[in-house]
PDB file of N, CA, C and O in Angstrom:
ATOM      1  N   MET A   1      11.164 -14.913  -2.008  1.00  0.00           N
ATOM      2  CA  MET A   1      11.390 -13.697  -2.242  1.00  0.00           C
ATOM      3  C   MET A   1       9.626 -13.000  -2.718  1.00  0.00           C
ATOM      4  O   MET A   1       9.159 -12.495  -2.347  1.00  0.00           O
ATOM      5  N   THR A   2       8.947 -14.207  -3.144  1.00  0.00           N
ATOM      6  CA  THR A   2       7.879 -14.015  -4.089  1.00  0.00           C
ATOM      7  C   THR A   2       6.929 -13.788  -2.973  1.00  0.00           C
ATOM      8  O   THR A   2       5.889 -12.861  -3.404  1.00  0.00           O
ATOM      9  N   ASP A   3       6.751 -14.543  -1.803  1.00  0.00           N
ATOM     10  CA  ASP A   3       5.838 -14.504  -0.770  1.00  0.00           C
ATOM     11  C   ASP A   3       5.776 -12.776  -0.437  1.00  0.00           C
ATOM     12  O   ASP A   3       4.962 -12.370  -0.353  1.00  0.00           O
ATOM     13  N   GLN A   4       7.064 -12.252  -0.220  1.00  0.00           N
ATOM     14  CA  GLN A   4       7.285 -11.201   0.455  1.00  0.00           C
ATOM     15  C   GLN A   4       6.376  -9.944  -0.396  1.00  0.00           C
ATOM     16  O   GLN A   4       5.739  -9.132  -0.077  1.00  0.00           O
ATOM     17  N   ILE A   5       6.837 -10.308  -1.593  1.00  0.00           N
ATOM     18  CA  ILE A   5       6.335  -9.468  -2.574  1.00  0.00           C
ATOM     19  C   ILE A   5       4.698  -9.542  -2.704  1.00  0.00           C
ATOM     20  O   ILE A   5       4.115  -8.324  -2.871  1.00  0.00           O
ATOM     21  N   ALA A   6       4.373 -10.599  -2.875  1.00  0.00           N
ATOM     22  CA  ALA A   6       2.781 -10.828  -2.527  1.00  0.00           C
ATOM     23  C   ALA A   6       2.210 -10.082  -1.448  1.00  0.00           C
ATOM     24  O   ALA A   6       1.203  -9.542  -1.512  1.00  0.00           O
ATOM     25  N   ASP A   7       2.840 -10.226  -0.173  1.00  0.00           N
ATOM     26  CA  ASP A   7       2.496  -9.792   1.055  1.00  0.00           C
ATOM     27  C   ASP A   7       2.411  -8.267   0.788  1.00  0.00           C
ATOM     28  O   ASP A   7       1.504  -7.429   1.526  1.00  0.00           O
ATOM     29  N   VAL A   8       3.301  -7.597   0.179  1.00  0.00           N
ATOM     30  CA  VAL A   8       3.238  -6.041   0.030  1.00  0.00           C
ATOM     31  C   VAL A   8       2.292  -5.686  -0.766  1.00  0.00           C
ATOM     32  O   VAL A   8       1.694  -4.839  -0.303  1.00  0.00           O
ATOM     33  N   GLN A   9       1.985  -6.549  -1.670  1.00  0.00           N
ATOM     34  CA  GLN A   9       0.884  -6.228  -2.896  1.00  0.00           C
ATOM     35  C   GLN A   9      -0.341  -6.260  -2.009  1.00  0.00           C
ATOM     36  O   GLN A   9      -1.242  -5.373  -2.292  1.00  0.00           O
ATOM     37  N   VAL A  10      -0.543  -7.254  -1.134  1.00  0.00           N
ATOM     38  CA  VAL A  10      -1.674  -7.476  -0.457  1.00  0.00           C
ATOM     39  C   VAL A  10      -1.965  -6.306   0.511  1.00  0.00           C
ATOM     40  O   VAL A  10      -2.977  -5.711   0.554  1.00  0.00           O
ATOM     41  N   ALA A  11      -0.673  -5.860   1.311  1.00  0.00           N
ATOM     42  CA  ALA A  11      -0.858  -5.081   2.424  1.00  0.00           C
ATOM     43  C   ALA A  11      -1.405  -3.483   1.640  1.00  0.00           C
ATOM     44  O   ALA A  11      -1.998  -2.819   2.227  1.00  0.00           O
ATOM     45  N   MET A  12      -0.645  -3.112   0.279  1.00  0.00           N
ATOM     46  CA  MET A  12      -1.050  -2.088  -0.485  1.00  0.00           C
ATOM     47  C   MET A  12      -2.345  -1.783  -0.836  1.00  0.00           C
ATOM     48  O   MET A  12      -3.090  -0.810  -0.499  1.00  0.00           O
ATOM     49  N   GLN A  13      -2.969  -2.836  -1.064  1.00  0.00           N
ATOM     50  CA  GLN A  13      -4.303  -3.100  -1.534  1.00  0.00           C
ATOM     51  C   GLN A  13      -5.479  -3.088  -0.313  1.00  0.00           C
ATOM     52  O   GLN A  13      -6.224  -2.011  -0.400  1.00  0.00           O
ATOM     53  N   TYR A  14      -5.047  -3.512   0.893  1.00  0.00           N
ATOM     54  CA  TYR A  14      -5.866  -3.205   2.112  1.00  0.00           C
ATOM     55  C   TYR A  14      -5.732  -1.739   2.317  1.00  0.00           C
ATOM     56  O   TYR A  14      -6.683  -1.153   2.680  1.00  0.00           O
ATOM     57  N   LEU A  15      -4.357  -1.175   2.437  1.00  0.00           N
ATOM     58  CA  LEU A  15      -4.397   0.304   2.991  1.00  0.00           C
ATOM     59  C   LEU A  15      -5.272   1.155   1.656  1.00  0.00           C
ATOM     60  O   LEU A  15      -5.803   2.048   2.401  1.00  0.00           O
ATOM     61  N   THR A  16      -5.208   0.794   0.443  1.00  0.00           N
ATOM     62  CA  THR A  16      -6.027   1.482  -0.561  1.00  0.00           C
ATOM     63  C   THR A  16      -7.465   1.828  -0.141  1.00  0.00           C
ATOM     64  O   THR A  16      -8.065   2.525  -0.176  1.00  0.00           O
ATOM     65  N   TRP A  17      -7.924   0.484   0.190  1.00  0.00           N
ATOM     66  CA  TRP A  17      -9.233   0.463   0.485  1.00  0.00           C
ATOM     67  C   TRP A  17      -9.613   1.158   1.758  1.00  0.00           C
ATOM     68  O   TRP A  17     -10.610   1.750   2.073  1.00  0.00           O
ATOM     69  N   ALA A  18      -8.656   0.831   2.759  1.00  0.00           N
ATOM     70  CA  ALA A  18      -8.891   1.747   4.241  1.00  0.00           C
ATOM     71  C   ALA A  18      -8.666   3.260   3.878  1.00  0.00           C
ATOM     72  O   ALA A  18      -9.800   3.645   4.495  1.00  0.00           O
ATOM     73  N   LEU A  19      -8.086   3.743   2.747  1.00  0.00           N
ATOM     74  CA  LEU A  19      -7.829   5.077   2.827  1.00  0.00           C
ATOM     75  C   LEU A  19      -9.156   5.741   2.139  1.00  0.00           C
ATOM     76  O   LEU A  19      -9.489   6.586   2.522  1.00  0.00           O
ATOM     77  N   GLU A  20      -9.690   4.947   1.323  1.00  0.00           N
ATOM     78  CA  GLU A  20     -11.232   5.232   0.831  1.00  0.00           C
ATOM     79  C   GLU A  20     -12.050   5.347   1.616  1.00  0.00           C
ATOM     80  O   GLU A  20     -12.717   6.055   1.715  1.00  0.00           O
ATOM     81  N   LYS A  21     -12.165   4.353   2.605  1.00  0.00           N
ATOM     82  CA  LYS A  21     -13.130   4.278   3.656  1.00  0.00           C
ATOM     83  C   LYS A  21     -13.174   5.599   4.381  1.00  0.00           C
ATOM     84  O   LYS A  21     -13.642   6.281   5.275  1.00  0.00           O
ATOM     85  N   ILE A  22     -11.795   5.711   5.107  1.00  0.00           N
ATOM     86  CA  ILE A  22     -11.382   6.938   6.054  1.00  0.00           C
ATOM     87  C   ILE A  22     -11.550   8.216   5.280  1.00  0.00           C
ATOM     88  O   ILE A  22     -12.066   9.138   6.064  1.00  0.00           O
ATOM     89  N   GLU A  23     -11.250   7.976   4.102  1.00  0.00           N
ATOM     90  CA  GLU A  23     -11.801   9.582   3.371  1.00  0.00           C
ATOM     91  C   GLU A  23     -13.067   9.973   3.284  1.00  0.00           C
ATOM     92  O   GLU A  23     -13.825  10.657   3.554  1.00  0.00           O
ATOM     93  N   ALA A  24     -13.932   8.804   3.212  1.00  0.00           N
ATOM     94  CA  ALA A  24     -15.469   8.985   3.121  1.00  0.00           C
ATOM     95  C   ALA A  24     -15.875   9.339   4.620  1.00  0.00           C
ATOM     96  O   ALA A  24     -17.000  10.040   4.547  1.00  0.00           O
ATOM     97  N   VAL A  25     -15.452   9.012   5.643  1.00  0.00           N
ATOM     98  CA  VAL A  25     -15.768   9.403   7.127  1.00  0.00           C
ATOM     99  C   VAL A  25     -15.181  10.699   7.420  1.00  0.00           C
ATOM    100  O   VAL A  25     -15.582  11.403   8.113  1.00  0.00           O
ATOM    101  N   GLY A  26     -14.252  10.949   6.724  1.00  0.00           N
ATOM    102  CA  GLY A  26     -13.568  12.424   6.889  1.00  0.00           C
ATOM    103  C   GLY A  26     -12.757  12.760   7.881  1.00  0.00           C
ATOM    104  O   GLY A  26     -12.207  13.825   8.147  1.00  0.00           O
ATOM    105  N   ASN A  27     -11.935  11.509   8.092  1.00  0.00           N
ATOM    106  CA  ASN A  27     -10.952  11.819   9.371  1.00  0.00           C
ATOM    107  C   ASN A  27      -9.618  11.910   8.490  1.00  0.00           C
ATOM    108  O   ASN A  27      -8.756  11.096   7.893  1.00  0.00           O
ATOM    109  N   GLN A  28      -9.156  13.352   8.269  1.00  0.00           N
ATOM    110  CA  GLN A  28      -7.885  13.756   7.528  1.00  0.00           C
ATOM    111  C   GLN A  28      -6.586  13.336   8.097  1.00  0.00           C
ATOM    112  O   GLN A  28      -5.532  12.715   7.705  1.00  0.00           O
ATOM    113  N   GLU A  29      -6.600  12.888   9.702  1.00  0.00           N
ATOM    114  CA  GLU A  29      -5.598  12.479  10.215  1.00  0.00           C
ATOM    115  C   GLU A  29      -5.214  11.162  10.050  1.00  0.00           C
ATOM    116  O   GLU A  29      -4.073  10.729   9.496  1.00  0.00           O
ATOM    117  N   ALA A  30      -6.188  10.398  10.095  1.00  0.00           N
ATOM    118  CA  ALA A  30      -6.057   8.930   9.807  1.00  0.00           C
ATOM    119  C   ALA A  30      -5.671   8.733   8.095  1.00  0.00           C
ATOM    120  O   ALA A  30      -5.094   7.942   7.751  1.00  0.00           O
ATOM    121  N   ALA A  31      -6.530   9.499   7.306  1.00  0.00           N
ATOM    122  CA  ALA A  31      -5.910   9.378   5.974  1.00  0.00           C
ATOM    123  C   ALA A  31      -4.486   9.814   5.680  1.00  0.00           C
ATOM    124  O   ALA A  31      -4.088   8.927   4.915  1.00  0.00           O
ATOM    125  N   ALA A  32      -3.962  10.743   6.401  1.00  0.00           N
ATOM    126  CA  ALA A  32      -2.643  11.123   6.276  1.00  0.00           C
ATOM    127  C   ALA A  32      -1.494   9.905   6.594  1.00  0.00           C
ATOM    128  O   ALA A  32      -0.453   9.452   5.824  1.00  0.00           O
ATOM    129  N   HIS A  33      -2.001   9.368   8.035  1.00  0.00           N
ATOM    130  CA  HIS A  33      -1.195   8.069   8.293  1.00  0.00           C
ATOM    131  C   HIS A  33      -1.378   7.189   7.085  1.00  0.00           C
ATOM    132  O   HIS A  33      -0.445   6.387   6.857  1.00  0.00           O
ATOM    133  N   ALA A  34      -2.362   6.571   6.761  1.00  0.00           N
ATOM    134  CA  ALA A  34      -2.788   5.554   5.575  1.00  0.00           C
ATOM    135  C   ALA A  34      -1.686   6.041   4.487  1.00  0.00           C
ATOM    136  O   ALA A  34      -1.112   4.936   3.693  1.00  0.00           O
ATOM    137  N   ARG A  35      -2.004   7.314   4.110  1.00  0.00           N
ATOM    138  CA  ARG A  35      -1.033   7.700   2.800  1.00  0.00           C
ATOM    139  C   ARG A  35       0.430   7.574   3.040  1.00  0.00           C
ATOM    140  O   ARG A  35       1.271   6.910   2.282  1.00  0.00           O
ATOM    141  N   ILE A  36       0.956   7.867   4.098  1.00  0.00           N
ATOM    142  CA  ILE A  36       2.444   7.656   4.712  1.00  0.00           C
ATOM    143  C   ILE A  36       2.867   6.162   4.633  1.00  0.00           C
ATOM    144  O   ILE A  36       3.737   5.676   4.200  1.00  0.00           O
ATOM    145  N   ALA A  37       1.765   5.250   5.322  1.00  0.00           N
ATOM    146  CA  ALA A  37       2.279   3.908   5.207  1.00  0.00           C
ATOM    147  C   ALA A  37       2.313   3.091   3.619  1.00  0.00           C
ATOM    148  O   ALA A  37       3.116   2.333   3.528  1.00  0.00           O
ATOM    149  N   LEU A  38       1.204   3.813   2.773  1.00  0.00           N
ATOM    150  CA  LEU A  38       1.066   3.397   1.430  1.00  0.00           C
ATOM    151  C   LEU A  38       2.548   3.534   0.806  1.00  0.00           C
ATOM    152  O   LEU A  38       2.944   2.814   0.177  1.00  0.00           O
ATOM    153  N   GLU A  39       2.868   4.865   0.777  1.00  0.00           N
ATOM    154  CA  GLU A  39       4.167   5.495   0.576  1.00  0.00           C
ATOM    155  C   GLU A  39       5.482   4.745   1.001  1.00  0.00           C
ATOM    156  O   GLU A  39       6.401   4.293  -0.018  1.00  0.00           O
ATOM    157  N   ALA A  40       5.451   4.399   2.028  1.00  0.00           N
ATOM    158  CA  ALA A  40       6.550   3.604   2.799  1.00  0.00           C
ATOM    159  C   ALA A  40       6.823   2.334   2.089  1.00  0.00           C
ATOM    160  O   ALA A  40       7.689   1.702   1.605  1.00  0.00           O
ATOM    161  N   LEU A  41       5.400   1.562   1.933  1.00  0.00           N
ATOM    162  CA  LEU A  41       5.531   0.388   1.361  1.00  0.00           C
ATOM    163  C   LEU A  41       5.860   0.449  -0.257  1.00  0.00           C
ATOM    164  O   LEU A  41       6.537  -0.518  -0.806  1.00  0.00           O
ATOM    165  N   ARG A  42       5.492   1.348  -0.821  1.00  0.00           N
ATOM    166  CA  ARG A  42       5.867   1.442  -2.410  1.00  0.00           C
ATOM    167  C   ARG A  42       7.485   1.946  -2.398  1.00  0.00           C
ATOM    168  O   ARG A  42       8.047   1.194  -3.119  1.00  0.00           O
ATOM    169  N   LYS A  43       7.869   2.526  -1.503  1.00  0.00           N
ATOM    170  CA  LYS A  43       9.230   2.839  -1.496  1.00  0.00           C
ATOM    171  C   LYS A  43      10.360   1.652  -1.286  1.00  0.00           C
ATOM    172  O   LYS A  43      11.146   1.250  -1.867  1.00  0.00           O
ATOM    173  N   GLY A  44       9.715   0.987  -0.381  1.00  0.00           N
ATOM    174  CA  GLY A  44      10.242  -0.469   0.298  1.00  0.00           C
ATOM    175  C   GLY A  44      10.288  -1.327  -1.103  1.00  0.00           C
ATOM    176  O   GLY A  44      11.173  -2.486  -0.969  1.00  0.00           O
ATOM    177  N   SER A  45       9.529  -1.431  -1.943  1.00  0.00           N
ATOM    178  CA  SER A  45       9.069  -2.425  -2.866  1.00  0.00           C
ATOM    179  C   SER A  45       9.692  -1.884  -4.107  1.00  0.00           C
ATOM    180  O   SER A  45       9.391  -2.662  -5.509  1.00  0.00           O
ATOM    181  N   ASP A  46       9.969  -0.630  -4.186  1.00  0.00           N
ATOM    182  CA  ASP A  46      10.584  -0.304  -5.888  1.00  0.00           C
ATOM    183  C   ASP A  46      11.561  -1.096  -6.318  1.00  0.00           C
ATOM    184  O   ASP A  46      12.379  -1.654  -5.921  1.00  0.00           O
ATOM    185  N   GLY A  47      10.949  -1.461  -7.575  1.00  0.00           N
ATOM    186  CA  GLY A  47      11.794  -2.222  -8.482  1.00  0.00           C
ATOM    187  C   GLY A  47      11.551  -3.913  -8.287  1.00  0.00           C
ATOM    188  O   GLY A  47      11.712  -4.584  -9.184  1.00  0.00           O
ATOM    189  N   LYS A  48      10.997  -4.117  -7.260  1.00  0.00           N
ATOM    190  CA  LYS A  48      10.857  -5.666  -6.777  1.00  0.00           C
ATOM    191  C   LYS A  48       9.422  -5.871  -7.495  1.00  0.00           C
ATOM    192  O   LYS A  48       9.507  -7.289  -8.149  1.00  0.00           O
ATOM    193  N   THR A  49       8.549  -5.283  -7.479  1.00  0.00           N
ATOM    194  CA  THR A  49       7.306  -5.821  -8.217  1.00  0.00           C
ATOM    195  C   THR A  49       7.365  -6.023  -9.756  1.00  0.00           C
ATOM    196  O   THR A  49       7.000  -6.640 -10.389  1.00  0.00           O
ATOM    197  N   GLU A  50       8.094  -4.929 -10.267  1.00  0.00           N
ATOM    198  CA  GLU A  50       8.342  -5.009 -11.610  1.00  0.00           C
ATOM    199  C   GLU A  50       9.101  -6.235 -12.280  1.00  0.00           C
ATOM    200  O   GLU A  50       8.986  -6.890 -13.111  1.00  0.00           O
ATOM    201  N   GLN A  51      10.060  -6.608 -11.110  1.00  0.00           N
ATOM    202  CA  GLN A  51      10.905  -7.624 -11.313  1.00  0.00           C
ATOM    203  C   GLN A  51      10.156  -8.741 -11.579  1.00  0.00           C
ATOM    204  O   GLN A  51      10.439  -9.886 -12.161  1.00  0.00           O
ATOM    205  N   SER A  52       9.148  -9.013 -10.355  1.00  0.00           N
ATOM    206  CA  SER A  52       8.278 -10.327 -10.256  1.00  0.00           C
ATOM    207  C   SER A  52       7.527 -10.590 -11.575  1.00  0.00           C
ATOM    208  O   SER A  52       6.992 -11.388 -12.266  1.00  0.00           O
ATOM    209  N   ALA A  53       7.048  -9.204 -12.202  1.00  0.00           N
ATOM    210  CA  ALA A  53       6.139  -9.280 -13.442  1.00  0.00           C
ATOM    211  C   ALA A  53       6.861  -9.731 -14.581  1.00  0.00           C
ATOM    212  O   ALA A  53       6.196 -10.510 -15.395  1.00  0.00           O
ATOM    213  N   SER A  54       7.915  -9.519 -14.638  1.00  0.00           N
ATOM    214  CA  SER A  54       8.780  -9.917 -15.804  1.00  0.00           C
ATOM    215  C   SER A  54       9.278 -11.215 -15.685  1.00  0.00           C
ATOM    216  O   SER A  54       9.880 -11.780 -16.643  1.00  0.00           O
ATOM    217  N   ALA A  55       9.456 -11.941 -14.519  1.00  0.00           N
ATOM    218  CA  ALA A  55       9.956 -13.253 -14.580  1.00  0.00           C
ATOM    219  C   ALA A  55       9.110 -14.347 -14.488  1.00  0.00           C
ATOM    220  O   ALA A  55       7.980 -14.393 -14.951  1.00  0.00           O
TER     221      ALA A  55
END
């Protein structure tokens, strides 16, 4: 399970970086999609990342 949590965290970091670049070029549609993906990962990992930090 720890590998999955790490993968989610890495994916969220990549999406965050991508979102910054997408916003810099001004593509609002792509930025909206990146935000949706980021939110889906956050919702899917709720509680899991906190558990790994305390373990």
